[in-house]
Amino acid sequence: MLNITDNYPMKNVTTLQIGGPAKKFVSVSSEEELIEAIQNAKQNNLDYLIIGGGSNLLVNDNGIDSLVIKNEIGGITTSKVGFLVPSEGKSDFPEVEGDSFEVRVKSGTILQNLVDYTIQHGLSGLQKLTGIPGTVGGAVYGNAGAYGQTISDNILSVVVLSERSESKDLSRMRVTLSKNDCNFNYRDSGFKRNHFIILEVTFQLEIVDPEILAKEAEDVLSKRLVKYPKGIKCPGSFFKNIIADTLPKEILQKIPKDKITYGKISAGYLLETVGAQGQILDGIEIAPYHANLFINNGGGTAKAFYDLAQKYAQKVKEKFGITLEPEVQLINLPPIT
Ligand SMILES: Cc1cc2nc3c(=O)[nH]c(=O)nc-3n(C[C@H](O)[C@H](O)[C@H](O)COP(=O)(O)OP(=O)(O)OC[C@H]3O[C@@H](n4cnc5c(N)ncnc54)[C@H](O)[C@@H]3O)c2cc1C
């Protein structure tokens, strides 16, 4: 039986701790509950929004007229990828030889739990995502990444609920997509447009010494703590960085070479140049040390956050001719132009 709450404050489920009430709210911990929740929304003529850890959301102060479904469907299983070889008398069964594992993960799994699991089991490919909050589903939706690694790098397939129709039997809408079908790009995936619900993700990860992976993760974490001190109320970086190759030559000429990392121009640099750093509006502060980090210092509103972001995006456009695009998902707010 689902425990659906009316008028649930979204600030309780976003890392920014901002957001008005969801008309209805429910947490689900199995696919059956998820399907029941969707059916409930349909019966009540309500739209629904699936969320994970709420770590990439800016929700309107007036809330959202939908059923918000918080995905807590977790679980990790692994199987070795390889070929069968005789066990040479050790047992009656052949053994599997190979240098990688398939890791199958339910989408509501906390990303950090998956990262820790892969490090402990010596499976390489997700260790640099250490410290990114939220769920695996949210990370796949936004193709989350850090320090040159993205969640999609080692994805084999994604199981989705392709439901947006009037069908009664939702369990039959379970579809397996290949990585290619997901249209991953920098902080982007096809899921931003098709609105499928991500249910399960399969990765293929190579076996590596766990100590090497743990060291890489440790190095990443120490860098991250400088930008994101513990307890910070934010939704991560607000704007996407800009892929340098997509800019015309005359604009690119204005950007110093050292501001281009992994082929991208830091949105933080552009915002800093137009004076965003340290600006404050009604409880929202743009970090004095990082102009792409908007922090709720307590009592901040979505309106103040949005207005600040819009103001400095405009200034960047005027100065550089570059349109910044939010990485954060705006819920019930107009696009930033
Ligand atoms: C301190 C901090 C540091 C961060 N650092 C990084 C970083 O280094 N790199 C980075 O990429 N991001 C970073 N982020 C942003 C954020 O953590 C990631 O985008 C994260 O992957 C979002 O996951 P989530 O579960 O919280 O998604 P949510 O915020 O809950 O949702 C984000 C979007 O995903 C959709 N969604 C969620 N689950 C599903 C699902 N199962 N099926 C379909 N759609 C779904 C939601 O509808 C929403 O549109 C950071 C955020 C914070 C607060």
GROMACS .gro file of C-alpha atoms and ligand atoms in nm:
model
  390
    1MET     CA    1   0.000   0.000   0.000
    2LEU     CA    2   0.150   0.334  -0.106
    3ASN     CA    3   0.192   0.611   0.147
    4ILE     CA    4   0.099   0.919  -0.060
    5THR     CA    5   0.132   1.257   0.113
    6ASP     CA    6  -0.048   1.575   0.005
    7ASN     CA    7   0.130   1.911  -0.027
    8TYR     CA    8   0.475   1.776   0.049
    9PRO     CA    9   0.751   2.045   0.070
   10MET     CA   10   1.006   1.979  -0.203
   11LYS     CA   11   1.268   2.161   0.004
   12ASN     CA   12   1.275   1.844   0.217
   13VAL     CA   13   1.400   1.636  -0.075
   14THR     CA   14   1.639   1.871  -0.258
   15THR     CA   15   2.004   1.927  -0.163
   16LEU     CA   16   1.944   2.298  -0.221
   17GLN     CA   17   1.668   2.282   0.044
   18ILE     CA   18   1.444   2.501  -0.168
   19GLY     CA   19   1.111   2.427  -0.336
   20GLY     CA   20   0.740   2.466  -0.264
   21PRO     CA   21   0.492   2.183  -0.215
   22ALA     CA   22   0.437   1.889  -0.448
   23LYS     CA   23   0.064   1.835  -0.483
   24LYS     CA   24   0.129   1.470  -0.396
   25PHE     CA   25   0.444   1.288  -0.296
   26VAL     CA   26   0.539   0.922  -0.255
   27SER     CA   27   0.857   0.719  -0.205
   28VAL     CA   28   0.876   0.385  -0.387
   29SER     CA   29   1.109   0.095  -0.311
   30SER     CA   30   1.001  -0.162  -0.572
   31GLU     CA   31   0.899  -0.160  -0.938
   32GLU     CA   32   0.551  -0.274  -0.835
   33GLU     CA   33   0.517   0.034  -0.613
   34LEU     CA   34   0.647   0.256  -0.892
   35ILE     CA   35   0.384   0.122  -1.133
   36GLU     CA   36   0.114   0.160  -0.867
   37ALA     CA   37   0.221   0.523  -0.815
   38ILE     CA   38   0.202   0.599  -1.188
   39GLN     CA   39  -0.141   0.439  -1.207
   40ASN     CA   40  -0.250   0.649  -0.911
   41ALA     CA   41  -0.135   0.967  -1.089
   42LYS     CA   42  -0.328   0.867  -1.401
   43GLN     CA   43  -0.644   0.792  -1.207
   44ASN     CA   44  -0.620   1.138  -1.050
   45ASN     CA   45  -0.537   1.308  -1.383
   46LEU     CA   46  -0.206   1.423  -1.240
   47ASP     CA   47   0.125   1.442  -1.417
   48TYR     CA   48   0.414   1.275  -1.234
   49LEU     CA   49   0.782   1.350  -1.185
   50ILE     CA   50   1.036   1.090  -1.084
   51ILE     CA   51   1.322   1.211  -0.869
   52GLY     CA   52   1.625   1.045  -0.712
   53GLY     CA   53   1.837   1.229  -0.458
   54GLY     CA   54   1.709   1.575  -0.554
   55SER     CA   55   2.068   1.689  -0.599
   56ASN     CA   56   2.021   1.850  -0.940
   57LEU     CA   57   1.689   2.029  -0.897
   58LEU     CA   58   1.571   2.389  -0.868
   59VAL     CA   59   1.199   2.374  -0.781
   60ASN     CA   60   0.966   2.676  -0.798
   61ASP     CA   61   0.874   2.832  -0.462
   62ASN     CA   62   0.509   2.772  -0.560
   63GLY     CA   63   0.579   2.402  -0.587
   64ILE     CA   64   0.460   2.161  -0.850
   65ASP     CA   65   0.114   2.041  -0.944
   66SER     CA   66   0.216   1.675  -0.985
   67LEU     CA   67   0.271   1.350  -0.806
   68VAL     CA   68   0.642   1.346  -0.721
   69ILE     CA   69   0.776   0.990  -0.705
   70LYS     CA   70   1.099   0.949  -0.510
   71ASN     CA   71   1.287   0.648  -0.643
   72GLU     CA   72   1.434   0.431  -0.370
   73ILE     CA   73   1.452   0.108  -0.572
   74GLY     CA   74   1.804  -0.014  -0.493
   75GLY     CA   75   2.022  -0.318  -0.555
   76ILE     CA   76   2.347  -0.428  -0.720
   77THR     CA   77   2.431  -0.766  -0.878
   78THR     CA   78   2.741  -0.873  -1.068
   79SER     CA   79   2.843  -1.148  -1.304
   80LYS     CA   80   3.179  -1.222  -1.458
   81VAL     CA   81   3.221  -1.170  -1.830
   82GLY     CA   82   3.443  -1.425  -1.997
   83PHE     CA   83   3.471  -1.772  -2.134
   84LEU     CA   84   3.448  -2.116  -1.973
   85VAL     CA   85   3.766  -2.313  -1.904
   86PRO     CA   86   3.799  -2.658  -1.742
   87SER     CA   87   3.847  -2.631  -1.366
   88GLU     CA   88   4.147  -2.870  -1.382
   89GLY     CA   89   4.014  -3.107  -1.122
   90LYS     CA   90   3.928  -2.839  -0.863
   91SER     CA   91   3.555  -2.897  -0.914
   92ASP     CA   92   3.310  -3.067  -1.149
   93PHE     CA   93   3.222  -2.734  -1.306
   94PRO     CA   94   3.419  -2.522  -1.555
   95GLU     CA   95   3.545  -2.179  -1.441
   96VAL     CA   96   3.490  -1.841  -1.603
   97GLU     CA   97   3.801  -1.659  -1.717
   98GLY     CA   98   3.798  -1.296  -1.818
   99ASP     CA   99   3.904  -0.953  -1.710
  100SER     CA  100   3.573  -0.775  -1.664
  101PHE     CA  101   3.244  -0.794  -1.479
  102GLU     CA  102   2.891  -0.691  -1.567
  103VAL     CA  103   2.742  -0.487  -1.287
  104ARG     CA  104   2.364  -0.453  -1.291
  105VAL     CA  105   2.224  -0.175  -1.075
  106LYS     CA  106   1.872  -0.066  -0.984
  107SER     CA  107   1.822   0.301  -1.062
  108GLY     CA  108   1.737   0.413  -0.707
  109THR     CA  109   2.075   0.290  -0.579
  110ILE     CA  110   2.275   0.573  -0.425
  111LEU     CA  111   2.555   0.649  -0.671
  112GLN     CA  112   2.817   0.663  -0.392
  113ASN     CA  113   2.718   0.311  -0.280
  114LEU     CA  114   2.777   0.187  -0.635
  115VAL     CA  115   3.110   0.371  -0.657
  116ASP     CA  116   3.223   0.224  -0.321
  117TYR     CA  117   3.110  -0.123  -0.428
  118THR     CA  118   3.309  -0.109  -0.752
  119ILE     CA  119   3.620   0.018  -0.575
  120GLN     CA  120   3.600  -0.258  -0.311
  121HIS     CA  121   3.555  -0.521  -0.581
  122GLY     CA  122   3.839  -0.381  -0.794
  123LEU     CA  123   3.617  -0.278  -1.087
  124SER     CA  124   3.739   0.028  -1.275
  125GLY     CA  125   3.532   0.299  -1.447
  126LEU     CA  126   3.323   0.474  -1.183
  127GLN     CA  127   3.582   0.565  -0.917
  128LYS     CA  128   3.615   0.931  -1.023
  129LEU     CA  129   3.242   0.982  -0.969
  130THR     CA  130   3.304   0.953  -0.598
  131GLY     CA  131   3.140   1.235  -0.404
  132ILE     CA  132   2.862   1.304  -0.657
  133PRO     CA  133   2.537   1.293  -0.462
  134GLY     CA  134   2.213   1.136  -0.583
  135THR     CA  135   2.105   0.810  -0.742
  136VAL     CA  136   2.223   0.607  -1.039
  137GLY     CA  137   1.900   0.696  -1.226
  138GLY     CA  138   1.958   1.070  -1.179
  139ALA     CA  139   2.321   1.034  -1.285
  140VAL     CA  140   2.229   0.847  -1.604
  141TYR     CA  141   1.955   1.100  -1.686
  142GLY     CA  142   2.207   1.387  -1.674
  143ASN     CA  143   2.511   1.180  -1.780
  144ALA     CA  144   2.687   1.294  -1.464
  145GLY     CA  145   3.063   1.306  -1.459
  146ALA     CA  146   3.373   1.453  -1.305
  147TYR     CA  147   3.748   1.464  -1.362
  148GLY     CA  148   3.723   1.324  -1.715
  149GLN     CA  149   3.499   1.027  -1.630
  150THR     CA  150   3.124   1.007  -1.701
  151ILE     CA  151   2.868   0.754  -1.591
  152SER     CA  152   2.794   0.658  -1.951
  153ASP     CA  153   3.155   0.560  -2.031
  154ASN     CA  154   3.106   0.194  -1.940
  155ILE     CA  155   2.730   0.149  -1.976
  156LEU     CA  156   2.620  -0.155  -2.175
  157SER     CA  157   2.243  -0.114  -2.154
  158VAL     CA  158   1.963   0.062  -1.968
  159VAL     CA  159   1.623  -0.085  -1.883
  160VAL     CA  160   1.346   0.175  -1.890
  161LEU     CA  161   0.976   0.203  -1.842
  162SER     CA  162   0.876   0.360  -2.170
  163GLU     CA  163   0.535   0.453  -2.037
  164ARG     CA  164   0.360   0.775  -2.135
  165SER     CA  165   0.062   0.607  -2.298
  166GLU     CA  166  -0.282   0.511  -2.175
  167SER     CA  167  -0.184   0.144  -2.150
  168LYS     CA  168  -0.315  -0.041  -1.845
  169ASP     CA  169  -0.038  -0.300  -1.826
  170LEU     CA  170   0.268  -0.091  -1.741
  171SER     CA  171   0.489  -0.390  -1.666
  172ARG     CA  172   0.483  -0.465  -2.042
  173MET     CA  173   0.640  -0.127  -2.114
  174ARG     CA  174   0.980  -0.245  -1.981
  175VAL     CA  175   1.229  -0.197  -2.264
  176THR     CA  176   1.605  -0.259  -2.279
  177LEU     CA  177   1.801   0.013  -2.458
  178SER     CA  178   2.157  -0.025  -2.584
  179LYS     CA  179   2.404   0.248  -2.489
  180ASN     CA  180   2.369   0.384  -2.841
  181ASP     CA  181   1.992   0.421  -2.799
  182CYS     CA  182   2.047   0.647  -2.496
  183ASN     CA  183   2.208   0.930  -2.700
  184PHE     CA  184   2.456   1.028  -2.432
  185ASN     CA  185   2.640   1.356  -2.470
  186TYR     CA  186   2.811   1.599  -2.237
  187ARG     CA  187   2.571   1.623  -1.934
  188ASP     CA  188   2.295   1.512  -2.165
  189SER     CA  189   2.103   1.201  -2.262
  190GLY     CA  190   1.796   1.113  -2.465
  191PHE     CA  191   1.612   1.068  -2.132
  192LYS     CA  192   1.586   1.448  -2.106
  193ARG     CA  193   1.357   1.438  -2.408
  194ASN     CA  194   1.184   1.098  -2.408
  195HIS     CA  195   1.101   1.106  -2.035
  196PHE     CA  196   1.141   0.731  -1.996
  197ILE     CA  197   1.183   0.613  -1.641
  198ILE     CA  198   1.524   0.456  -1.589
  199LEU     CA  199   1.482   0.129  -1.399
  200GLU     CA  200   1.811  -0.056  -1.422
  201VAL     CA  201   2.157   0.008  -1.563
  202THR     CA  202   2.421  -0.247  -1.667
  203PHE     CA  203   2.789  -0.152  -1.673
  204GLN     CA  204   3.084  -0.352  -1.799
  205LEU     CA  205   3.385  -0.279  -1.578
  206GLU     CA  206   3.743  -0.401  -1.604
  207ILE     CA  207   3.918  -0.567  -1.313
  208VAL     CA  208   4.190  -0.344  -1.159
  209ASP     CA  209   4.375  -0.346  -0.826
  210PRO     CA  210   4.130  -0.199  -0.567
  211GLU     CA  211   4.413   0.000  -0.407
  212ILE     CA  212   4.473   0.190  -0.732
  213LEU     CA  213   4.104   0.273  -0.758
  214ALA     CA  214   4.082   0.376  -0.392
  215LYS     CA  215   4.377   0.612  -0.438
  216GLU     CA  216   4.220   0.773  -0.747
  217ALA     CA  217   3.893   0.822  -0.558
  218GLU     CA  218   4.075   0.967  -0.258
  219ASP     CA  219   4.252   1.224  -0.479
  220VAL     CA  220   3.921   1.324  -0.639
  221LEU     CA  221   3.749   1.353  -0.303
  222SER     CA  222   4.012   1.585  -0.159
  223LYS     CA  223   3.973   1.818  -0.459
  224ARG     CA  224   3.594   1.804  -0.433
  225LEU     CA  225   3.592   1.899  -0.065
  226VAL     CA  226   3.748   2.235  -0.154
  227LYS     CA  227   3.461   2.319  -0.394
  228TYR     CA  228   3.183   2.146  -0.202
  229PRO     CA  229   3.246   2.171   0.173
  230LYS     CA  230   3.038   1.928   0.383
  231GLY     CA  231   2.677   2.041   0.440
  232ILE     CA  232   2.672   2.289   0.149
  233LYS     CA  233   2.316   2.355   0.024
  234CYS     CA  234   2.342   2.363  -0.355
  235PRO     CA  235   2.244   2.166  -0.664
  236GLY     CA  236   2.603   2.122  -0.789
  237SER     CA  237   2.735   2.344  -1.067
  238PHE     CA  238   2.446   2.545  -1.204
  239PHE     CA  239   2.544   2.593  -1.569
  240LYS     CA  240   2.705   2.344  -1.806
  241ASN     CA  241   3.057   2.413  -1.927
  242ILE     CA  242   3.082   2.494  -2.296
  243ILE     CA  243   3.226   2.250  -2.549
  244ALA     CA  244   3.498   2.461  -2.714
  245ASP     CA  245   3.453   2.299  -3.057
  246THR     CA  246   3.094   2.423  -3.079
  247LEU     CA  247   3.195   2.791  -3.068
  248PRO     CA  248   3.275   3.010  -3.370
  249LYS     CA  249   3.643   3.112  -3.404
  250GLU     CA  250   3.583   3.480  -3.318
  251ILE     CA  251   3.429   3.386  -2.982
  252LEU     CA  252   3.690   3.119  -2.905
  253GLN     CA  253   3.967   3.376  -2.960
  254LYS     CA  254   3.841   3.569  -2.656
  255ILE     CA  255   3.899   3.270  -2.422
  256PRO     CA  256   4.244   3.212  -2.268
  257LYS     CA  257   4.376   2.862  -2.351
  258ASP     CA  258   4.422   2.774  -1.982
  259LYS     CA  259   4.047   2.816  -1.927
  260ILE     CA  260   3.980   2.519  -2.155
  261THR     CA  261   3.997   2.182  -1.976
  262TYR     CA  262   3.897   1.843  -2.124
  263GLY     CA  263   3.789   2.044  -2.434
  264LYS     CA  264   3.547   2.260  -2.235
  265ILE     CA  265   3.537   2.625  -2.132
  266SER     CA  266   3.448   2.657  -1.769
  267ALA     CA  267   3.114   2.833  -1.716
  268GLY     CA  268   3.265   2.945  -1.384
  269TYR     CA  269   3.534   3.141  -1.569
  270LEU     CA  270   3.277   3.319  -1.792
  271LEU     CA  271   3.060   3.407  -1.490
  272GLU     CA  272   3.360   3.524  -1.293
  273THR     CA  273   3.460   3.757  -1.577
  274VAL     CA  274   3.121   3.932  -1.557
  275GLY     CA  275   3.148   3.974  -1.180
  276ALA     CA  276   2.919   3.696  -1.053
  277GLN     CA  277   3.153   3.573  -0.781
  278GLY     CA  278   3.039   3.654  -0.429
  279GLN     CA  279   2.711   3.818  -0.537
  280ILE     CA  280   2.425   3.775  -0.290
  281LEU     CA  281   2.049   3.804  -0.336
  282ASP     CA  282   1.792   3.718  -0.068
  283GLY     CA  283   1.980   3.430   0.093
  284ILE     CA  284   2.138   3.298  -0.228
  285GLU     CA  285   2.511   3.349  -0.266
  286ILE     CA  286   2.730   3.285  -0.565
  287ALA     CA  287   3.038   3.126  -0.408
  288PRO     CA  288   3.320   3.379  -0.367
  289TYR     CA  289   3.560   3.105  -0.481
  290HIS     CA  290   3.353   2.962  -0.771
  291ALA     CA  291   3.116   3.168  -0.986
  292ASN     CA  292   2.919   2.864  -1.111
  293LEU     CA  293   2.821   2.757  -0.762
  294PHE     CA  294   2.499   2.906  -0.626
  295ILE     CA  295   2.449   2.836  -0.256
  296ASN     CA  296   2.146   2.866  -0.030
  297ASN     CA  297   2.283   3.035   0.281
  298GLY     CA  298   1.953   2.973   0.461
  299GLY     CA  299   1.612   3.113   0.377
  300GLY     CA  300   1.699   3.149   0.007
  301THR     CA  301   1.423   3.122  -0.252
  302ALA     CA  302   1.399   2.969  -0.596
  303LYS     CA  303   1.306   3.316  -0.726
  304ALA     CA  304   1.628   3.473  -0.595
  305PHE     CA  305   1.830   3.181  -0.729
  306TYR     CA  306   1.665   3.206  -1.070
  307ASP     CA  307   1.697   3.586  -1.090
  308LEU     CA  308   2.068   3.575  -1.006
  309ALA     CA  309   2.131   3.300  -1.261
  310GLN     CA  310   1.933   3.484  -1.530
  311LYS     CA  311   2.112   3.813  -1.460
  312TYR     CA  312   2.462   3.670  -1.494
  313ALA     CA  313   2.370   3.446  -1.790
  314GLN     CA  314   2.260   3.764  -1.968
  315LYS     CA  315   2.587   3.938  -1.883
  316VAL     CA  316   2.785   3.642  -2.022
  317LYS     CA  317   2.580   3.655  -2.339
  318GLU     CA  318   2.642   4.030  -2.378
  319LYS     CA  319   3.016   4.001  -2.317
  320PHE     CA  320   3.105   3.676  -2.496
  321GLY     CA  321   2.804   3.598  -2.719
  322ILE     CA  322   2.777   3.263  -2.539
  323THR     CA  323   2.442   3.127  -2.418
  324LEU     CA  324   2.485   2.940  -2.091
  325GLU     CA  325   2.267   2.634  -2.047
  326PRO     CA  326   2.165   2.515  -1.700
  327GLU     CA  327   2.291   2.172  -1.595
  328VAL     CA  328   2.040   2.180  -1.309
  329GLN     CA  329   1.682   2.078  -1.391
  330LEU     CA  330   1.438   2.366  -1.353
  331ILE     CA  331   1.107   2.240  -1.217
  332ASN     CA  332   0.806   2.456  -1.295
  333LEU     CA  333   1.030   2.750  -1.388
  334PRO     CA  334   1.075   2.916  -1.729
  335PRO     CA  335   1.394   2.846  -1.925
  336ILE     CA  336   1.693   3.071  -1.858
  337THR     CA  337   1.770   3.272  -2.170
  338LIG     C1  338   2.744   1.903  -0.382
  338LIG     C2  339   2.709   1.857  -0.521
  338LIG     C3  340   2.809   1.819  -0.609
  338LIG     C4  341   2.778   1.776  -0.739
  338LIG     N1  342   2.879   1.739  -0.822
  338LIG     C5  343   2.849   1.694  -0.947
  338LIG     C6  344   2.954   1.653  -1.036
  338LIG     O1  345   3.072   1.656  -1.004
  338LIG     N2  346   2.918   1.610  -1.160
  338LIG     C7  347   2.787   1.602  -1.200
  338LIG     O2  348   2.762   1.560  -1.313
  338LIG     N3  349   2.687   1.641  -1.118
  338LIG     C8  350   2.714   1.686  -0.993
  338LIG     N4  351   2.614   1.726  -0.910
  338LIG     C9  352   2.476   1.725  -0.958
  338LIG    C10  353   2.397   1.597  -0.920
  338LIG     O3  354   2.449   1.537  -0.805
  338LIG    C11  355   2.395   1.495  -1.031
  338LIG     O4  356   2.337   1.550  -1.146
  338LIG    C12  357   2.320   1.367  -0.991
  338LIG     O5  358   2.354   1.266  -1.080
  338LIG    C13  359   2.168   1.384  -0.987
  338LIG     O6  360   2.111   1.264  -0.933
  338LIG     P1  361   1.977   1.268  -0.846
  338LIG     O7  362   1.938   1.127  -0.817
  338LIG     O8  363   1.994   1.356  -0.728
  338LIG     O9  364   1.875   1.332  -0.950
  338LIG     P2  365   1.757   1.436  -0.917
  338LIG    O10  366   1.816   1.567  -0.882
  338LIG    O11  367   1.662   1.375  -0.822
  338LIG    O12  368   1.689   1.444  -1.060
  338LIG    C14  369   1.760   1.505  -1.167
  338LIG    C15  370   1.683   1.476  -1.298
  338LIG    O13  371   1.687   1.336  -1.323
  338LIG    C16  372   1.558   1.284  -1.344
  338LIG     N5  373   1.558   1.147  -1.291
  338LIG    C17  374   1.599   1.108  -1.168
  338LIG     N6  375   1.586   0.974  -1.157
  338LIG    C18  376   1.534   0.929  -1.273
  338LIG    C19  377   1.497   0.799  -1.321
  338LIG     N7  378   1.509   0.689  -1.250
  338LIG     N8  379   1.447   0.792  -1.448
  338LIG    C20  380   1.433   0.902  -1.526
  338LIG     N9  381   1.466   1.027  -1.484
  338LIG    C21  382   1.516   1.040  -1.360
  338LIG    C22  383   1.467   1.378  -1.266
  338LIG    O14  384   1.334   1.376  -1.318
  338LIG    C23  385   1.534   1.512  -1.288
  338LIG    O15  386   1.494   1.568  -1.411
  338LIG    C24  387   2.644   1.769  -0.780
  338LIG    C25  388   2.541   1.808  -0.691
  338LIG    C26  389   2.573   1.849  -0.562
  338LIG    C27  390   2.463   1.887  -0.468
   0.00000   0.00000   0.00000
